[in-house]
Coordinates of C-alpha atoms in Angstrom, one line a residue:
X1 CA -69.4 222.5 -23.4
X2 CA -66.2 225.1 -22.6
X3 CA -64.6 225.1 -19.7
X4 CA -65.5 228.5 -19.1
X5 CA -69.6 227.5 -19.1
X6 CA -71.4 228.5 -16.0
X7 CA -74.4 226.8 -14.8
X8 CA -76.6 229.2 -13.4
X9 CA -78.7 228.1 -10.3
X10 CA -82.5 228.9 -10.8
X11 CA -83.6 231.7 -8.5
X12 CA -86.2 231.3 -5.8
X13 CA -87.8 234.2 -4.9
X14 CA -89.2 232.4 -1.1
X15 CA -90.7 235.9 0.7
X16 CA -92.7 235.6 -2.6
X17 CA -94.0 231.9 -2.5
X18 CA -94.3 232.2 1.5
X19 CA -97.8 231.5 1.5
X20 CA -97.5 228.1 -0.7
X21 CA -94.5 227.5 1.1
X22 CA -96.2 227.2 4.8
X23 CA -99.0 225.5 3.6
X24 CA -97.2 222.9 1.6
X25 CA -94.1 222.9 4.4
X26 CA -97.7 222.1 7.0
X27 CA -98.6 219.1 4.9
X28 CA -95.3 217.9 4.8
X29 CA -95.0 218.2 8.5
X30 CA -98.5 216.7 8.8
X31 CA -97.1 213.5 7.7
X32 CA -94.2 213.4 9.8
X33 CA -97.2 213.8 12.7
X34 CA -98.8 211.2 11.3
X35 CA -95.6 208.5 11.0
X36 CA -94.1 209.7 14.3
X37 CA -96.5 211.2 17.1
X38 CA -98.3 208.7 19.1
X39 CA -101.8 208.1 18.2
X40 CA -103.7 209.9 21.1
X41 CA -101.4 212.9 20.6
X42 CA -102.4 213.3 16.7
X43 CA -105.5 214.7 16.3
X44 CA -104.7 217.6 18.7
X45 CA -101.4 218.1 16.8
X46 CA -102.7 218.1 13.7
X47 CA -105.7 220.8 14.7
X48 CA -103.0 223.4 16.2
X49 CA -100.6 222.8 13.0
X50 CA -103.1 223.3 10.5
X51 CA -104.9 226.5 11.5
X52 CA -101.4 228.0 12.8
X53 CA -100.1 227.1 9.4
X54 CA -103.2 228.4 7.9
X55 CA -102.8 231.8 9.8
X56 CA -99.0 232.3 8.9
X57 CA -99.9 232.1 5.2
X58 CA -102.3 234.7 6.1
X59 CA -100.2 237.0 7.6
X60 CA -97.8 236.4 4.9
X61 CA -100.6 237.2 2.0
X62 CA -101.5 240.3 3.8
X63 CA -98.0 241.2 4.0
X64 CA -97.5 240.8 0.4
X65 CA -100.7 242.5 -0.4
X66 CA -99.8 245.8 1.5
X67 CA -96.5 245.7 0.4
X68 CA -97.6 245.8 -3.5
X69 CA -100.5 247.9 -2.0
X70 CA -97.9 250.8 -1.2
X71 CA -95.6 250.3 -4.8
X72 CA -97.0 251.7 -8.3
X73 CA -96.6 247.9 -9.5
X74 CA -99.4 245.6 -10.6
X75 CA -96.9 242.8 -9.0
X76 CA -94.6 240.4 -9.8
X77 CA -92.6 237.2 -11.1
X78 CA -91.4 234.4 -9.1
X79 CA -90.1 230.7 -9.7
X80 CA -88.1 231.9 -13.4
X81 CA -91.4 233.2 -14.0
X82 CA -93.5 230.5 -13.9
X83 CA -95.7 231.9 -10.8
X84 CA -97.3 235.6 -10.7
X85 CA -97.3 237.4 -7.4
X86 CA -100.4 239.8 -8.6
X87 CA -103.3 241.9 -7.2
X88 CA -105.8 239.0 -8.6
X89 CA -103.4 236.2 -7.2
X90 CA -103.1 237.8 -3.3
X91 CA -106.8 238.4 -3.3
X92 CA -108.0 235.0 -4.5
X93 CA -104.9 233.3 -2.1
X94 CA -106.6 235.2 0.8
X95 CA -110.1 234.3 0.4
X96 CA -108.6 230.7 0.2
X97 CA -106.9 230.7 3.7
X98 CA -110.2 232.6 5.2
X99 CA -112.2 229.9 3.9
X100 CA -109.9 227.4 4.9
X101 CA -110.3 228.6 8.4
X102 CA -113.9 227.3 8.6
X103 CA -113.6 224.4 6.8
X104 CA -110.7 223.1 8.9
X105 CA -112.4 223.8 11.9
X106 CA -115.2 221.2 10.5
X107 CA -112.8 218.6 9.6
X108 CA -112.2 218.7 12.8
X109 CA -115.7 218.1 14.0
X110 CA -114.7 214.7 16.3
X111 CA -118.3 214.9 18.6
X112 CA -120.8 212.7 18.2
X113 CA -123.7 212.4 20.8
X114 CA -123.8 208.7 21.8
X115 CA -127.4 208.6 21.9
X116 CA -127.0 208.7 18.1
X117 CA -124.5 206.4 17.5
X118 CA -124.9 202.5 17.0
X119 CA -122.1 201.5 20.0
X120 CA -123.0 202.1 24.4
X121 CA -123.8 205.3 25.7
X122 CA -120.3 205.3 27.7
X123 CA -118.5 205.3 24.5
X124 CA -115.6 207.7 24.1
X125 CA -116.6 210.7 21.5
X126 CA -115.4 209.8 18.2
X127 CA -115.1 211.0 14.3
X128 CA -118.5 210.8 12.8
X129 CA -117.9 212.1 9.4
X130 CA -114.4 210.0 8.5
X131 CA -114.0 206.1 8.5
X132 CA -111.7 204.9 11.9
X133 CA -109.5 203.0 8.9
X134 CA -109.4 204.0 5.2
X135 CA -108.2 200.2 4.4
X136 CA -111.0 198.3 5.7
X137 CA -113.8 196.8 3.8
X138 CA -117.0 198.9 4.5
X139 CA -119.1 196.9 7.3
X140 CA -116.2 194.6 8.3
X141 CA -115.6 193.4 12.4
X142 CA -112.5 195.4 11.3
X143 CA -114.1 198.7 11.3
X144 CA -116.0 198.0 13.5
X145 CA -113.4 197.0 15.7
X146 CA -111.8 200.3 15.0
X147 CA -114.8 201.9 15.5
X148 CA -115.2 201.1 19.1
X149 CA -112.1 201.9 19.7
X150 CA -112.3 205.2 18.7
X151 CA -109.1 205.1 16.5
X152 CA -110.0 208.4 14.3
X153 CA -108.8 208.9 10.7
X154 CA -106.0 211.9 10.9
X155 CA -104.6 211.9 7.7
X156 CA -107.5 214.3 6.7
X157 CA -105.7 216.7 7.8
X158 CA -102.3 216.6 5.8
X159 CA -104.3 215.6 2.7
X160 CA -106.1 218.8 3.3
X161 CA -103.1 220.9 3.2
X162 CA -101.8 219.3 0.1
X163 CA -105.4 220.1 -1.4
X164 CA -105.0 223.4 -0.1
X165 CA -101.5 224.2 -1.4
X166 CA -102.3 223.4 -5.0
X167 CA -105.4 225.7 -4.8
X168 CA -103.1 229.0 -3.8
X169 CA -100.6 227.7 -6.7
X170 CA -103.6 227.3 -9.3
X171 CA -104.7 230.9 -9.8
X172 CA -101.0 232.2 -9.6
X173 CA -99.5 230.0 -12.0
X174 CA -98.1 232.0 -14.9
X175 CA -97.9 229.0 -17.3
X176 CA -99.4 226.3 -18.4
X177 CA -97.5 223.8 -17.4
X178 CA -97.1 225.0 -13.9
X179 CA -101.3 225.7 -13.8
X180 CA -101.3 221.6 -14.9
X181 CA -99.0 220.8 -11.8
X182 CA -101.1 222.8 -9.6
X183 CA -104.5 220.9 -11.0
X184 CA -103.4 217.7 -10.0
X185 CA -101.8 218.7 -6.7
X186 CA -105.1 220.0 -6.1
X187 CA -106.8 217.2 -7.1
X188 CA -105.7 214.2 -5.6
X189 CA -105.6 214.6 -2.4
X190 CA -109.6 215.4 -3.0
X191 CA -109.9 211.9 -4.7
X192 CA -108.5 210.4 -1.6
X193 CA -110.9 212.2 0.6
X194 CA -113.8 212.0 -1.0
X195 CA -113.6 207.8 0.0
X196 CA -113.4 208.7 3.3
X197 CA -116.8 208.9 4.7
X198 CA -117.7 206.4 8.2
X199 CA -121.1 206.0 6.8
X200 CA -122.8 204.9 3.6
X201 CA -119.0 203.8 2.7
X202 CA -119.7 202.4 -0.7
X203 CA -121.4 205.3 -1.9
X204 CA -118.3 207.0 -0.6
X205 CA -116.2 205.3 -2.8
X206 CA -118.0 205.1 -6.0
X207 CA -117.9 208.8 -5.5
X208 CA -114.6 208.9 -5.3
X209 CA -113.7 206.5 -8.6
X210 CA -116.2 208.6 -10.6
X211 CA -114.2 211.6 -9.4
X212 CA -110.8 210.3 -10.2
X213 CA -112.0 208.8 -13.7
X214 CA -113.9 212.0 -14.6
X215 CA -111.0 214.0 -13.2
X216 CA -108.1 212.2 -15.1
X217 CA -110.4 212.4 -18.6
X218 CA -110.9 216.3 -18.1
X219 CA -106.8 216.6 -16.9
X220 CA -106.0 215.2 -20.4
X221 CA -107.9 217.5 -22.1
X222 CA -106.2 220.6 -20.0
X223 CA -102.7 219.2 -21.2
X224 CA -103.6 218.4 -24.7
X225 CA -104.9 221.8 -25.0
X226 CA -101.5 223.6 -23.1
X227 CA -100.1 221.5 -26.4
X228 CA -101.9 222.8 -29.0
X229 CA -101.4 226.2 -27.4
X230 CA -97.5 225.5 -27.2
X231 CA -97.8 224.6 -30.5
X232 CA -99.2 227.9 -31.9
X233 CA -97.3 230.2 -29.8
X234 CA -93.8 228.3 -29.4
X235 CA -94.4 229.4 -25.3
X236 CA -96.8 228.0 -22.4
X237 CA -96.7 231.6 -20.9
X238 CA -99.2 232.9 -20.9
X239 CA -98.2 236.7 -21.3
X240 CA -96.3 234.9 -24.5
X241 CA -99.2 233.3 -25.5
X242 CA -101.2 236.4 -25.6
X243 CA -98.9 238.0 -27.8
X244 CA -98.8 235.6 -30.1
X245 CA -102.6 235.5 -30.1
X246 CA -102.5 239.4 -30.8
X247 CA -99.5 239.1 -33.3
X248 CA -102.0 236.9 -35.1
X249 CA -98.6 235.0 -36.9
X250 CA -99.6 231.2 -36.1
X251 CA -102.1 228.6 -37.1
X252 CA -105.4 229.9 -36.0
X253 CA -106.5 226.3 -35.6
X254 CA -104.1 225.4 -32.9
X255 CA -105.1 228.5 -31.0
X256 CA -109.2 227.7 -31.2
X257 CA -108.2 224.2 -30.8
X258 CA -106.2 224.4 -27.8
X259 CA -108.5 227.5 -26.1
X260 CA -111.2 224.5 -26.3
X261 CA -109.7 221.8 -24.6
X262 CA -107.8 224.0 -22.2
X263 CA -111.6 225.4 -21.3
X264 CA -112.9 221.9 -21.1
X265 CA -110.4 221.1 -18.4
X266 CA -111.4 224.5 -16.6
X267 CA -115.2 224.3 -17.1
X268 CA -114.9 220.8 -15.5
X269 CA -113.6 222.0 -12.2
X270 CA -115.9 224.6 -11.8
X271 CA -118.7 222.4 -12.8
X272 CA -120.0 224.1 -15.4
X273 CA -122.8 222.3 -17.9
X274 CA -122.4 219.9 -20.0
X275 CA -119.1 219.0 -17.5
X276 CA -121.1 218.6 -14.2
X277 CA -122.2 214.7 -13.8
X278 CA -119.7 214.2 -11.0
X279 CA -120.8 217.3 -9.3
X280 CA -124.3 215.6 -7.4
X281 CA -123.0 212.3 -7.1
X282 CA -119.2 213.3 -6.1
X283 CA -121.4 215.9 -3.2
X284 CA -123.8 213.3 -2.0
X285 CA -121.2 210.3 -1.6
X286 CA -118.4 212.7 0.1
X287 CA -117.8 213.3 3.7
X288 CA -119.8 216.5 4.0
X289 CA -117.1 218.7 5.6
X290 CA -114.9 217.2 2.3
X291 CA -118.0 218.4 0.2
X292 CA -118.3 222.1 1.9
X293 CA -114.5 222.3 1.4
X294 CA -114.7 221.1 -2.7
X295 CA -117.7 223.2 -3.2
X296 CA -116.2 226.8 -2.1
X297 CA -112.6 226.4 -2.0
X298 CA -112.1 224.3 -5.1
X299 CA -114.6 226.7 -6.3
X300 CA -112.4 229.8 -6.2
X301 CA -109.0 228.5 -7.2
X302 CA -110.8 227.1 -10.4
X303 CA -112.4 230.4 -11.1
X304 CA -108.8 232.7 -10.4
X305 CA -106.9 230.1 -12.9
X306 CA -109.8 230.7 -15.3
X307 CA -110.0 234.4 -15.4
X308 CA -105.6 234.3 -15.6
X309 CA -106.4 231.6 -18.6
X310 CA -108.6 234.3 -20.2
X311 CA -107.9 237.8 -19.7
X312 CA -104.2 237.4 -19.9
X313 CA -103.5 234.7 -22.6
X314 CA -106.6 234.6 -24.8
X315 CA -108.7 237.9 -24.4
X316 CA -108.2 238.7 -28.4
X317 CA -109.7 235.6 -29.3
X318 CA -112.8 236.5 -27.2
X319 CA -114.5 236.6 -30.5
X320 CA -114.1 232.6 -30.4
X321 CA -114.6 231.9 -27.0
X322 CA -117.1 234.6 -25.8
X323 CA -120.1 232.7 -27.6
X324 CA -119.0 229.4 -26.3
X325 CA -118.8 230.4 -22.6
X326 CA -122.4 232.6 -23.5
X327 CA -123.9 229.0 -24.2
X328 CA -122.0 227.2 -20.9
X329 CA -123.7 230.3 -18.8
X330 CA -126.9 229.8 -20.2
X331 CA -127.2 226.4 -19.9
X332 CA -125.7 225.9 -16.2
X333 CA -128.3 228.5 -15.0
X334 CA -131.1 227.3 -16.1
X335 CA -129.9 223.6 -16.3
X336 CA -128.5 223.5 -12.4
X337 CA -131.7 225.4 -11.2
X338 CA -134.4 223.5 -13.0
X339 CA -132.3 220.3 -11.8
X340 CA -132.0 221.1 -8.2
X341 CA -136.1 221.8 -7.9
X342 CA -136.5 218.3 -8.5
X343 CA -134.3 216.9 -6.4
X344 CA -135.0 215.3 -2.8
X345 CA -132.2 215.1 -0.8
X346 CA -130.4 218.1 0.7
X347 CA -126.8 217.4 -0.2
X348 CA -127.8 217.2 -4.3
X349 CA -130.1 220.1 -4.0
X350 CA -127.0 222.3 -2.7
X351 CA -124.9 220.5 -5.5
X352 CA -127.1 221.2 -8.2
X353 CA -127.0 225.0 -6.7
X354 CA -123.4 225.1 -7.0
X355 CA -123.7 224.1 -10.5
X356 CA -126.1 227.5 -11.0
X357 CA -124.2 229.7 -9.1
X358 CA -121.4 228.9 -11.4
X359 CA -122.9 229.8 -14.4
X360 CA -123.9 233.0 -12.2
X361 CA -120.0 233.7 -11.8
X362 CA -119.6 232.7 -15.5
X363 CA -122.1 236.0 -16.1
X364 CA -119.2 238.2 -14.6
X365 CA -116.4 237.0 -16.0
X366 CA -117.7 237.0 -19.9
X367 CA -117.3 240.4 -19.5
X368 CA -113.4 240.6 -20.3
X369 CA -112.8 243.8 -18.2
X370 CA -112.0 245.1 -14.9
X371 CA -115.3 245.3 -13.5
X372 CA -116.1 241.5 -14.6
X373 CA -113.2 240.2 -12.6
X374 CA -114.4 242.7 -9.5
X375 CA -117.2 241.4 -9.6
X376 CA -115.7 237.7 -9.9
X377 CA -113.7 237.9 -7.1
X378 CA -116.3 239.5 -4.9
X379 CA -118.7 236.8 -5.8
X380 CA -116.0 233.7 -5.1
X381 CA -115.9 235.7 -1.8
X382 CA -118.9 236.0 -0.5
X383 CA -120.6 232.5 -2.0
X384 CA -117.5 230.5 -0.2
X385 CA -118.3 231.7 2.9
X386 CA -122.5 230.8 2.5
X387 CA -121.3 227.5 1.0
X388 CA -119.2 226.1 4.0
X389 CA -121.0 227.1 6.7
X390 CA -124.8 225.4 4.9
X391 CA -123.0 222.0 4.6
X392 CA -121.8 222.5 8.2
X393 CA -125.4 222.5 9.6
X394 CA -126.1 219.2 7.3
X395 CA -123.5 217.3 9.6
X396 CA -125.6 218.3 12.9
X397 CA -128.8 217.1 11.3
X398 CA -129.1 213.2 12.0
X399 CA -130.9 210.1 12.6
X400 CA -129.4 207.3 14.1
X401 CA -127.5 206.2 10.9
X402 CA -126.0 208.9 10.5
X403 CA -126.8 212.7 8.7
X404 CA -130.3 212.9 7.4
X405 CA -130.6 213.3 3.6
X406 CA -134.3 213.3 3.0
X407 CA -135.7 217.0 2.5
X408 CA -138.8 215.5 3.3
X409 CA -137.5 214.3 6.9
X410 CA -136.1 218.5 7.6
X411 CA -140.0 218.5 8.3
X412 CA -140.5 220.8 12.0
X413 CA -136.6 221.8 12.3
X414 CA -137.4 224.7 12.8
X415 CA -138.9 224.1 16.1
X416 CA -137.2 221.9 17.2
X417 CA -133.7 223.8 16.8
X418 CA -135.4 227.4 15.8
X419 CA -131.5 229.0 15.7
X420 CA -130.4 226.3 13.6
X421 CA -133.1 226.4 10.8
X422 CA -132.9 230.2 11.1
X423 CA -129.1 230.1 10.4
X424 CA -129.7 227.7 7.5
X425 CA -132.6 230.0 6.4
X426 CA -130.3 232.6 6.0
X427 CA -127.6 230.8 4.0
X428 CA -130.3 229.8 1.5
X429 CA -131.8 233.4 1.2
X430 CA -128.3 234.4 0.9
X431 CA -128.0 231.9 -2.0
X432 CA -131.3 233.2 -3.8
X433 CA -130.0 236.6 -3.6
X434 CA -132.5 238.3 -1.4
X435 CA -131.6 241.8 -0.5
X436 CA -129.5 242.2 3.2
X437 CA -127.8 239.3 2.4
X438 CA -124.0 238.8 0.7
X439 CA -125.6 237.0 -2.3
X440 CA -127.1 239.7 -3.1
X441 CA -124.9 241.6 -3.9
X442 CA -122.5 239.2 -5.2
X443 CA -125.2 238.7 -8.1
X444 CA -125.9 242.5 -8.9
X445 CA -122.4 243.2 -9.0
X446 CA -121.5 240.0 -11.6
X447 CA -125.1 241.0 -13.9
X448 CA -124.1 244.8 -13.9
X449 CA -121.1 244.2 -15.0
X450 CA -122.1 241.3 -17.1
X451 CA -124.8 244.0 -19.2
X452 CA -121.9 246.6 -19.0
X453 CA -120.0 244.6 -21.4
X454 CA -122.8 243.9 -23.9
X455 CA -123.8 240.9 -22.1
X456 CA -127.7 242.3 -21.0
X457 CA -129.5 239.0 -22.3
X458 CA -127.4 236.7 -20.2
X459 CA -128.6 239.0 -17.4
X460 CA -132.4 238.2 -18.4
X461 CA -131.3 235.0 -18.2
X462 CA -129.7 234.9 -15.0
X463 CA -132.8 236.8 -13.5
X464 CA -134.9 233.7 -14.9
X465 CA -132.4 231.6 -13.2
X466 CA -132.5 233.3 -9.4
X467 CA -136.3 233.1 -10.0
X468 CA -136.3 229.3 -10.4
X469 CA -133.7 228.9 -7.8
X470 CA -135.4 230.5 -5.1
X471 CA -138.5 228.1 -5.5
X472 CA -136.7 225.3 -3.9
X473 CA -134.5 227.7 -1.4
X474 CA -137.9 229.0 0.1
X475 CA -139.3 225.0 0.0
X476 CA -136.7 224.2 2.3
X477 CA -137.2 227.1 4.8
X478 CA -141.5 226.2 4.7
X479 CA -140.8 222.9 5.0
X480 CA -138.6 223.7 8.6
X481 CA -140.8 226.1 10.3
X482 CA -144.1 225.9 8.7
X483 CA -144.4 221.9 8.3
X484 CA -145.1 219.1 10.9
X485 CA -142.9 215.9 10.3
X486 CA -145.2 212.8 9.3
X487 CA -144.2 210.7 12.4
X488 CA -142.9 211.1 15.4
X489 CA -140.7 208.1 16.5
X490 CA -137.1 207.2 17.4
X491 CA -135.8 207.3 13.4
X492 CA -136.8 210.9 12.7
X493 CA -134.4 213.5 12.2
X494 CA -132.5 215.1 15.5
X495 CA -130.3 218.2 15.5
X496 CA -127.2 216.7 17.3
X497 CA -126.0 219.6 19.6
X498 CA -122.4 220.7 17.7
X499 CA -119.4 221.4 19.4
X500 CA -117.4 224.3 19.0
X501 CA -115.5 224.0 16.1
X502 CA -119.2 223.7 14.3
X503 CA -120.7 225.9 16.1
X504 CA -117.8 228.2 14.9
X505 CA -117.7 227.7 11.2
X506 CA -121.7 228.7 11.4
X507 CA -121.2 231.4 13.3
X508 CA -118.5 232.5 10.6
X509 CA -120.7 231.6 7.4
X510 CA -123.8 233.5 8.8
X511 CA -121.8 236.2 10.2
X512 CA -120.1 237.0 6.5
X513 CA -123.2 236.5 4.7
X514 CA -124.9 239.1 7.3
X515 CA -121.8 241.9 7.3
X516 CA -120.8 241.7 3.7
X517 CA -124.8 242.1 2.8
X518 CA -125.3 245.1 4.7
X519 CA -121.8 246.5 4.7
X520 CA -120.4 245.2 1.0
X521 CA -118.9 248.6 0.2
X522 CA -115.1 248.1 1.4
X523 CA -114.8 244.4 -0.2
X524 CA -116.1 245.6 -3.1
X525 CA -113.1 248.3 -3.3
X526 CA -110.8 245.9 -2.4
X527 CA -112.3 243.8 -5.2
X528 CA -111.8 246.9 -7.1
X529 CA -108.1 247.5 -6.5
X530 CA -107.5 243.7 -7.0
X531 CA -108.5 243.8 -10.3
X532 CA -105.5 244.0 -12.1
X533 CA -103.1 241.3 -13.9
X534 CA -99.7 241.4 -14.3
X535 CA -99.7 240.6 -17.8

């Protein structure tokens, strides 16, 4: 080196990254909370950090967003390039933090009535859905020790930043590399949580081995493919990769190769068919406010890293991938619906309708134009929103030992807790895509734009789909209002009355689904204007 070198310091672009910034600085600070704040004083600390930090991000996406709003540019670099600041990338980073809110709120969810719980009636309110102490052995005097004791598990709540921080990084990263740092930042704080649960604590745990295994297998393939795609390009940009891909100058192999295993890694956190087998028992075995949380957020930050992966890097190899991803569709419609009619407790069924509704998204995106990623984004919306608040009337639905998983035992909800059962009602009409509702909507605007691009027999399909779907959907709803239970005694189901942070991310579930199903027109257009990449 001369004398005369200069190192030049990276440049940091922090009004850009604000958003991932807050979030991330919230987790950090959770952690301090959690090694420094007494004990009684941290769950209230934690609660006021994590929405605040949650609404400064906000504010700071919607600053963003009308700033690039009032400039004639699609958006722009941060990080050296390795992060996009983009129409796509605000859009899917606010429908995070709005989601977020909700599924904070039932994190939160610390009220248990005592006439449901296994210690005295003069026992302090205390977490339901977290174990008192991750460390001890399931069924132990330990726990239960700590369980009488009330000592709730806080370190939800920084774990849930982290989680949240990777997600906002995921669909704005710019390069492979980067979009593989955001994946596991994303990830495993999720693994961790999903051991958490207080009850059925094994089941917990297996859940959340299979998830880390299954996880860590489809991680490798993601990074094995960003290699293959390095290789053939000589960049893991993705704009760079693109060109190279149009250039048509490197080994075809590598790029087929690579868009493969890349896609398996992706397909995997969506849950797409044949990559779903965590998807029910991961669900089931997680604490459900960890499961409403997985199911919509990890949802859409999966989905905006997909489209990025596709329409900016690989959209002139469509000829290679398009048929794939027809197959995927095909099969996680009709696969996840089919599935989820046979199924007899409530937290598979909704897994197995995750799994269809994303092969419903995958309809929108195979299009490979503006109007598929529209309709993507408005979809991710709307279904987020359904998803959260229909595992947050699970948790209120219990028995003595805990939430009530047995469709069969939903028997007579509805009178016994006629706004309850009409709220879930909703959510699963919502989810069948009856008219007045956000779902809806989400799936004309997906198939429309799905036969617009010369897709009309995955439409057909997708039609079939709905049809199957909604035969369990309207089960459910028969089953609460028009069906007596088979006994009455002290072990059948009981709607626990929720407190006001459930109550809340209900109210906020049902209240989207309601507005953006009569009123979708100014989502859609801002779904519309969002749909443009910086490439």
């Amino acid at each position: 080196m001369t004398g005369d070198a200069v190192v030049v310091a990276p440049s940091i672009e922090y009004s850009q990254l604000a958003p991932m910034l807050i979030i991330f600085g919230v987790a950090v600070l959770g952690v301090l909370v959690e090694a420094f704040i007494p004990r009684s004083a941290r769950y209230p600390a934690h609660i006021a950090l994590a929405i605040g930090g949650i609404g400064a991000a906000l504010a700071a996406v919607v600053a963003l967003a009308l700033s690039l709003d009032g400039s004639d540019s699609s958006g722009s670099l941060a990080m050296m390039g390795s992060v996009v600041i983009d129409r796509p990338a605000l859009f899917l980073q606010g429908t995070l933090l709005l989601i977020a809110i909700p599924s904070v709120l039932l994190i939160a969810e610390r009220r248990v009535e005592p006439s449901l719980d296994t210690a005295a009636e003069n026992a302090p309110p205390r977490a339901d859905s977290f174990a008192p102490q991750a460390s001890t052995v399931p069924g132990s005097l330990a726990e239960r020790q700590a369980t009488h004791a009330g000592v709730a598990q806080t370190e939800v709540f920084p774990l849930t930043m982290f989680a949240l921080g990777g997600m906002l990084l995921f669909p704005a990263s710019n390069d492979l590399l980067t979009m593989f740092v955001a994946l596991e930042v994303l990830s495993l704080p999720l693994y961790l949580l999903c051991g958490l649960a207080r009850r059925r604590r094994l089941l917990s745990q297996e859940a959340a081995l299979k998830y880390f295994l299954l996880g860590a297998f489809s991680s490798a393939f993601f990074l094995f493919g960003s290699a293959l795609l390095y290789g053939y390009a000589g960049s893991v940009t993705l704009g760079d990769i693109g060109d190279a891909v149009s250039a048509g100058t490197g080994n075809d192999a590598l790029a087929v190769l690579g868009t493969a295993l890349v896609g398996v890694g992706l397909l995997f956190k969506i849950g797409a068919i044949p990559f779903h087998s965590w998807i029910p028992d991961v669900y089931q075995g997680a604490p459900t406010p960890i499961t409403a949380f997985m199911a919509a957020a990890t949802k859409v930050a999966a989905f905006g890293a997909m489209t990025r992966v596709f329409y900016v890097a690989l959209p002139d190899l469509r000829s290679e991938w398009r048929p794939a991803l027809w197959a995927v569709a095909i099969a996680t419609m009709l696969i996840g619906a089919i599935l989820a009619v046979t199924q007899t407790d409530i937290k598979r069924m909704l897994a197995y309708s995750s799994i269809t509704h994303a092969g419903f998204i995958l309809t929108g995106l195979i299009a490979v134009d503006a109007a598929g990623l529209s309709s993507t984004l408005f979809y991710l919306f709307v279904y987020g929103f359904s998803t959260v608040a229909a595992f947050a009337v699970v948790t209120v639905v219990r028995d003595e030992s805990g939430e009530v998983g047995d469709i069969s035992r939903w028997a007579g909800l509805g009178k016994q807790s006629p706004l309850l059962a009409g709220a879930f009602a909703l959510l699963l009409l919502a989810f069948a895509g009856i008219p007045l509702t956000s779902g809806f909507f989400g799936k004309f605007a997906v198939f429309q734009a799905a036969a617009q691009g010369g897709a009309a027999p995955l439409v057909v399909v997708g039609v079939v789909s709905s049809a199957i779907a909604a035969v369990f959907y309207i089960r459910v709803i028969v089953l609460m209002f028009f069906s007596e239970p088979d006994s009455i005694d002290s072990s059948r189901a009981t709607v626990v009355t929720p407190s006001v942070a459930t109550t809340l991310t209900i109210g906020i579930g049902v209240g989207a689904t309601v507005v953006f199903g009569i009123l979708p027109g100014p989502l859609l257009d801002l779904a519309d204007r969002a749909a443009v990449f910086l490439r």
